Amino acid sequence: MDDVTSKIWVFVEQRRGRIADVGLEILGKALSLAPAAGWKVAAVLLGHGITSMAERLLEYGADEVLVADEKLLEDYCGGTYVAVLERAVLRAKPEVLLIGATAMGTDLAPRLAARLRTGLSAHSIDLELDSKGELIAVIPWSGGDYLGRISCPKSRPQMATINPGIFEIPEKREPRGCIKEMDCAVSAGDHSYRIVEFYQESVAGSSLASAEVIVAGGYGIGKKEDWHYVEELASLLNGAVGSTRPPVDEGWVEHDRMIGQSGRTVYPKLYIGVGISGHMHHIVGIKKADLTIAINQDPDAAVFDHCNVGLVGDFREIIPALIEELKNK
Amino acid sequence: MQIIVCIKPVPDPKYLSRVSLDETTKTLVRENVPTVINPLDKNALEAALSLRERFGGEITVISMAPESCIPVLREALAMGGDRLLVLSDTRFAGSDTLATASIIAAAIQKTGAFDLIICGNETADSGTSQVSPQLAEFLGVPNIMHVSAIEVSDDGVFRIKSRIEAGYVIAELSAPMVLSVIKELNEPRYITLMNILDAEAKDVRVLSADDMILKEPWVGLSGSPTQIVELAAPEKRAKAEILAGDARRQARALADRLYRMGFYHG
């Protein structure tokens, strides 16, 4: 660990052998930021039996891949992961440490930041790095209605969690970096809980990430029985179904459909929002869509401030009419 | 079972759009927005109430908030909390998550032993989800985020189900711990007028910085490692072009456009 030269570290999350896209996305962004400060970038990988994954990270351009491969690190546990990362950070002293804002990352990052007594920006949607190595994280503020630019002037490393889907996964290239082993000793005391059951759908990532058409529903759909309007329109347009937070909370749709601050950012050519009020929580996730259309019965809904085309009326009338008109083409 | 529930007064999420930006001071103006208990914090309290029903014990509700928020926070006592502890001091103002967690941890160390601390997984305003894991770190106990189910065996082993992307994990551990709960966990109970009247007699205490032993310098704006450089409204697109006519006419106009642009292939 004493020969680690990278000053930007990217924690790359893996569970049961699957690398989370967001880790690669941040790695790509870090590689584009690093030259400004003359730095190198390390991908940091914890788990068990992860050698092939470490090699893949070199293909994505990491200058170094720091690996902690140990049986006790097989399943994520805050206590063990924080202990290993704390020791590595104290030894190699990175300036910047970036972590995906996933279920794992939002558990790990705050705890590690508190252990290191350093600052952490939450759910960043953009990052900037100046020539002096000062990091600015742009984060949603006041429910996403505003954006805050956050710095961490006095303590190191400067930490941030980054929302999934913000940055692009870098192109693969000829590996030029090397793999280095971290001290992965874990004490029983660090192992603060035991995972007794694990379930994750085997689908590789969300279809939202690559969808060209997305039809998303909001709280205005009103009840689970009416969610099919969203699904039918999406299906007719060969699109994916998206959602704001309330339909997820109400159980109308699965969590992985969520777009926005606590969900993902999407890049469709066409986005249609149905019964969505236009809260910035959601809007930050659709800003990069090409054409945005909103259907809402309230002509003053905020969503019309953020979309190209608006239809004012009851979606229960508009969507069946739209489907019929399209089928007549 | 000694349970602590951490709650936060937030601008009512229903009226968040009324929050405006003071262009001169670059701070947010929330005066026109009613204050409520953060919605997920009620799920945290509900979890505590059902555990107390089974195991007995007491529920202490803690909030770092201005004293002016006490009437709003009292709703937690009406729901069934046994006492309310409000951490209030002008020196706390401007605290980021690390500073906030260190202040709450100092207050908890003063109030005594606990088995369980339950928090909402995120707040409706800043939504960082960072205070609860940082609180656990300062107190030196495990934490689990995104908790969607809590089971406790008769011998005191907690089985905690938490959400991950497109799935879940179940962890086993023993008290003490910090749990951050999501909406899926439960449905917070309604309160009656009788509950509100009963709550009037419950203990409400205010603690200032002088009432606790703050071991760390992490207090207030100057003690916060993160600093806000700038606050701004995000760019808006131009106001939407609203299609004219009734549902049928609007639908036809949109169908024409989508077809012309090649989004419908029959």
XYZ file of C-alpha atoms in Angstrom, chain A:
329
model
C 0.000 0.000 0.000
C 2.938 2.345 0.533
C 3.514 2.612 -3.202
C -0.035 3.682 -4.060
C 0.229 6.878 -6.083
C -3.399 7.581 -7.047
C -4.971 10.606 -5.379
C -8.524 9.976 -6.565
C -10.067 6.772 -5.319
C -13.283 5.349 -6.709
C -15.009 2.673 -4.642
C -16.344 0.157 -7.148
C -19.218 -1.775 -5.648
C -19.711 -5.446 -6.370
C -22.206 -7.883 -4.939
C -21.892 -11.608 -5.576
C -19.562 -11.055 -8.512
C -21.584 -8.353 -10.226
C -20.021 -4.898 -10.564
C -22.513 -2.047 -10.124
C -22.564 0.209 -13.207
C -22.285 3.311 -11.067
C -18.749 2.327 -10.019
C -17.641 2.284 -13.671
C -19.525 5.516 -14.345
C -17.661 7.317 -11.554
C -14.373 5.761 -12.642
C -14.894 7.292 -16.089
C -15.665 10.703 -14.629
C -12.678 10.523 -12.263
C -10.362 9.675 -15.171
C -11.579 12.770 -17.024
C -11.195 15.022 -13.948
C -7.812 13.780 -12.728
C -5.480 15.449 -15.294
C -6.611 18.924 -14.102
C -4.790 18.298 -10.836
C -2.130 16.032 -12.323
C -3.445 13.015 -10.461
C -3.978 9.315 -11.078
C -7.102 7.299 -10.362
C -7.482 4.107 -8.380
C -10.492 1.800 -8.420
C -11.051 0.245 -4.995
C -12.594 -3.210 -4.893
C -13.575 -5.231 -1.830
C -14.944 -8.765 -1.742
C -13.893 -12.389 -2.014
C -12.646 -14.151 -5.159
C -12.596 -10.903 -7.106
C -9.379 -11.160 -9.167
C -11.142 -11.264 -12.545
C -13.194 -8.216 -11.615
C -10.028 -6.345 -10.676
C -8.587 -7.140 -14.115
C -11.754 -5.812 -15.763
C -11.318 -2.514 -13.910
C -7.896 -2.108 -15.523
C -9.624 -2.407 -18.911
C -11.832 0.532 -17.946
C -8.744 2.676 -17.516
C -7.922 2.633 -13.813
C -4.289 3.559 -13.095
C -4.360 1.315 -10.057
C -6.841 -1.219 -8.731
C -6.673 -1.600 -4.970
C -8.020 -4.975 -3.948
C -9.070 -6.389 -0.605
C -9.877 -10.054 -1.194
C -10.955 -11.845 1.966
C -13.665 -14.326 2.975
C -15.100 -11.986 5.626
C -15.562 -9.304 2.964
C -17.671 -11.555 0.742
C -20.954 -9.921 1.795
C -21.125 -6.210 2.439
C -21.063 -5.298 6.114
C -20.571 -1.670 7.147
C -18.214 -2.565 9.994
C -15.739 -4.615 7.959
C -15.745 -2.427 4.844
C -15.237 0.749 6.862
C -12.359 -0.843 8.807
C -10.492 -1.907 5.652
C -11.046 1.401 3.856
C -10.158 3.509 6.900
C -6.792 1.761 7.205
C -6.059 2.126 3.491
C -6.991 5.820 3.441
C -4.866 6.612 6.492
C -1.864 4.941 4.882
C -2.085 6.148 1.295
C -3.860 9.480 1.941
C -6.007 9.982 -1.163
C -7.300 13.519 -1.774
C -10.671 12.457 -3.173
C -12.831 9.404 -2.441
C -15.944 8.808 -4.558
C -18.660 6.246 -3.880
C -21.875 5.392 -5.768
C -25.099 6.481 -4.060
C -26.520 2.961 -3.977
C -27.976 1.031 -1.046
C -24.419 -0.053 -0.205
C -22.770 3.278 -0.927
C -25.205 5.354 1.116
C -24.525 3.052 4.070
C -20.746 2.872 3.645
C -19.851 6.460 2.729
C -21.383 8.342 5.696
C -19.953 5.906 8.196
C -16.491 6.039 6.633
C -16.619 9.857 6.451
C -17.499 10.004 10.146
C -14.677 7.569 10.999
C -12.233 9.744 9.039
C -13.838 12.949 10.371
C -14.121 14.354 6.871
C -16.829 15.930 4.731
C -19.202 14.011 2.478
C -21.513 15.423 -0.210
C -24.647 13.362 -0.769
C -26.206 12.149 -4.022
C -24.032 14.318 -6.269
C -25.186 14.901 -9.819
C -21.975 16.561 -11.027
C -18.329 16.900 -9.977
C -15.672 19.523 -10.689
C -11.983 19.487 -9.832
C -9.675 22.495 -10.087
C -5.918 22.607 -10.595
C -5.342 22.878 -6.832
C -7.240 19.649 -6.328
C -10.310 21.219 -4.718
C -13.417 19.146 -5.401
C -16.832 20.718 -5.895
C -19.810 18.377 -5.743
C -23.124 19.570 -7.149
C -25.965 18.161 -5.095
C -29.776 18.447 -5.125
C -30.982 20.790 -2.360
C -34.357 21.307 -0.689
C -35.943 18.287 -2.268
C -34.085 18.918 -5.515
C -35.684 22.298 -6.243
C -32.249 23.891 -5.928
C -28.704 22.788 -6.595
C -25.957 23.285 -4.040
C -22.258 23.450 -4.857
C -20.447 21.845 -1.943
C -16.762 21.941 -1.082
C -14.707 20.300 1.636
C -11.915 22.854 2.161
C -10.178 21.678 5.327
C -10.361 17.927 5.673
C -9.215 15.055 3.475
C -10.157 12.992 1.650
C -12.894 15.055 0.022
C -15.741 12.546 -0.188
C -18.907 12.398 -2.270
C -21.571 9.883 -3.158
C -22.708 10.049 -6.783
C -26.100 9.098 -8.159
C -26.291 6.151 -10.568
C -26.742 6.951 -14.249
C -25.189 10.437 -14.196
C -21.935 9.692 -15.978
C -21.197 7.362 -18.869
C -19.347 4.087 -18.513
C -15.921 4.658 -20.140
C -14.844 2.831 -23.282
C -12.668 -0.200 -22.690
C -9.004 0.315 -23.532
C -5.647 -1.417 -23.377
C -4.889 -1.934 -19.664
C -2.027 0.241 -18.442
C -2.516 0.099 -14.686
C -1.645 -2.438 -12.066
C -3.365 -4.306 -9.261
C -2.237 -3.693 -5.683
C -3.349 -5.509 -2.590
C -4.787 -3.726 0.408
C -4.345 -4.895 3.960
C -7.606 -6.776 4.398
C -7.295 -7.990 7.964
C -10.700 -7.843 9.636
C -11.324 -8.422 13.317
C -14.391 -10.192 14.670
C -15.400 -6.913 16.302
C -15.612 -5.202 12.925
C -18.001 -7.862 11.697
C -21.058 -6.235 13.220
C -23.763 -8.332 11.600
C -24.163 -11.561 9.677
C -25.982 -11.770 6.345
C -28.340 -14.760 6.536
C -30.311 -14.197 3.346
C -29.558 -12.452 0.043
C -31.829 -11.941 -2.933
C -31.212 -9.921 -6.072
C -32.891 -10.240 -9.453
C -30.434 -11.468 -12.043
C -31.266 -8.798 -14.636
C -28.103 -6.912 -15.484
C -28.925 -3.329 -14.609
C -32.126 -1.503 -15.299
C -33.592 -1.341 -18.781
C -34.179 2.350 -18.017
C -30.490 3.030 -18.522
C -30.567 2.344 -22.250
C -34.230 2.997 -23.059
C -34.923 5.262 -26.030
C -38.510 5.795 -24.932
C -39.680 6.079 -21.341
C -43.239 6.488 -20.095
C -43.210 7.423 -16.429
C -46.073 7.651 -13.955
C -46.415 9.740 -10.806
C -48.641 10.002 -7.773
C -51.349 11.493 -9.995
C -52.057 8.003 -11.363
C -53.995 7.691 -8.125
C -54.278 3.952 -7.617
C -52.584 0.697 -8.498
C -55.502 -0.351 -10.698
C -54.778 2.598 -13.019
C -51.039 1.959 -13.369
C -51.737 -0.154 -16.475
C -52.304 3.037 -18.493
C -48.595 3.830 -18.079
C -47.553 0.286 -18.936
C -49.753 0.049 -22.025
C -48.452 3.296 -23.509
C -44.853 2.278 -22.783
C -45.413 -1.087 -24.383
C -47.005 0.413 -27.523
C -43.979 2.694 -27.981
C -41.497 -0.134 -27.239
C -40.436 1.875 -24.235
C -39.560 1.283 -20.605
C -41.735 2.145 -17.624
C -40.418 4.768 -15.225
C -41.716 6.239 -12.026
C -41.401 8.996 -9.466
C -40.968 8.023 -5.814
C -44.625 7.902 -4.622
C -45.731 5.025 -6.924
C -42.753 3.038 -5.624
C -43.669 3.827 -2.015
C -47.297 2.900 -2.726
C -46.209 -0.425 -4.212
C -47.620 0.222 -7.693
C -44.230 -0.403 -9.311
C -40.809 -1.857 -8.468
C -38.090 0.271 -6.906
C -35.732 -0.100 -9.886
C -38.138 1.971 -12.014
C -37.481 5.151 -10.050
C -36.087 8.150 -11.927
C -34.568 11.192 -10.247
C -32.611 12.191 -7.186
C -32.923 8.919 -5.339
C -33.409 6.862 -8.476
C -31.444 7.146 -11.681
C -30.809 9.646 -14.462
C -32.152 8.674 -17.882
C -31.261 9.664 -21.443
C -34.206 8.705 -23.639
C -35.034 10.302 -26.967
C -38.643 10.539 -25.791
C -39.955 10.895 -22.249
C -43.666 11.005 -21.444
C -44.598 11.844 -17.843
C -48.125 10.962 -16.734
C -49.692 12.339 -13.554
C -46.350 13.787 -12.494
C -46.467 17.093 -10.636
C -42.948 18.108 -11.604
C -41.095 17.964 -8.349
C -37.367 18.545 -8.844
C -36.643 15.203 -7.107
C -37.820 13.629 -10.350
C -37.007 16.386 -12.864
C -33.246 16.220 -12.187
C -33.366 12.699 -13.589
C -34.979 13.617 -16.931
C -33.026 16.768 -17.736
C -31.025 14.958 -20.370
C -34.009 13.557 -22.269
C -34.321 14.900 -25.835
C -38.086 15.421 -26.086
C -40.167 15.610 -22.933
C -43.958 15.449 -22.841
C -46.202 15.782 -19.799
C -49.819 14.750 -19.294
C -51.401 16.366 -16.241
C -54.864 17.625 -15.434
C -53.567 20.687 -13.595
C -52.600 23.386 -16.154
C -50.428 25.037 -13.474
C -48.475 21.867 -12.625
C -44.747 22.574 -12.272
C -43.994 19.758 -14.700
C -45.047 22.047 -17.575
C -42.101 24.330 -16.665
C -39.714 21.507 -17.455
C -41.213 19.836 -20.510
C -41.383 20.628 -24.217
C -44.987 19.634 -24.806
C -47.926 19.538 -22.418
C -51.324 17.851 -22.579
C -53.815 19.113 -20.026
C -56.528 16.662 -19.094
C -57.401 13.315 -17.530
C -54.850 10.675 -18.522
C -57.636 8.070 -18.320
C -59.133 9.751 -21.387
C -55.970 10.959 -23.107
C -53.950 7.721 -23.030
C -56.666 5.433 -24.503
C -57.311 8.100 -27.173
C -53.572 8.371 -27.890
C -53.217 4.592 -28.170
C -56.189 4.430 -30.532
C -54.875 7.300 -32.684
C -51.442 5.670 -32.908
C -52.918 2.303 -33.865
C -54.817 4.028 -36.666
C -51.552 5.168 -38.243
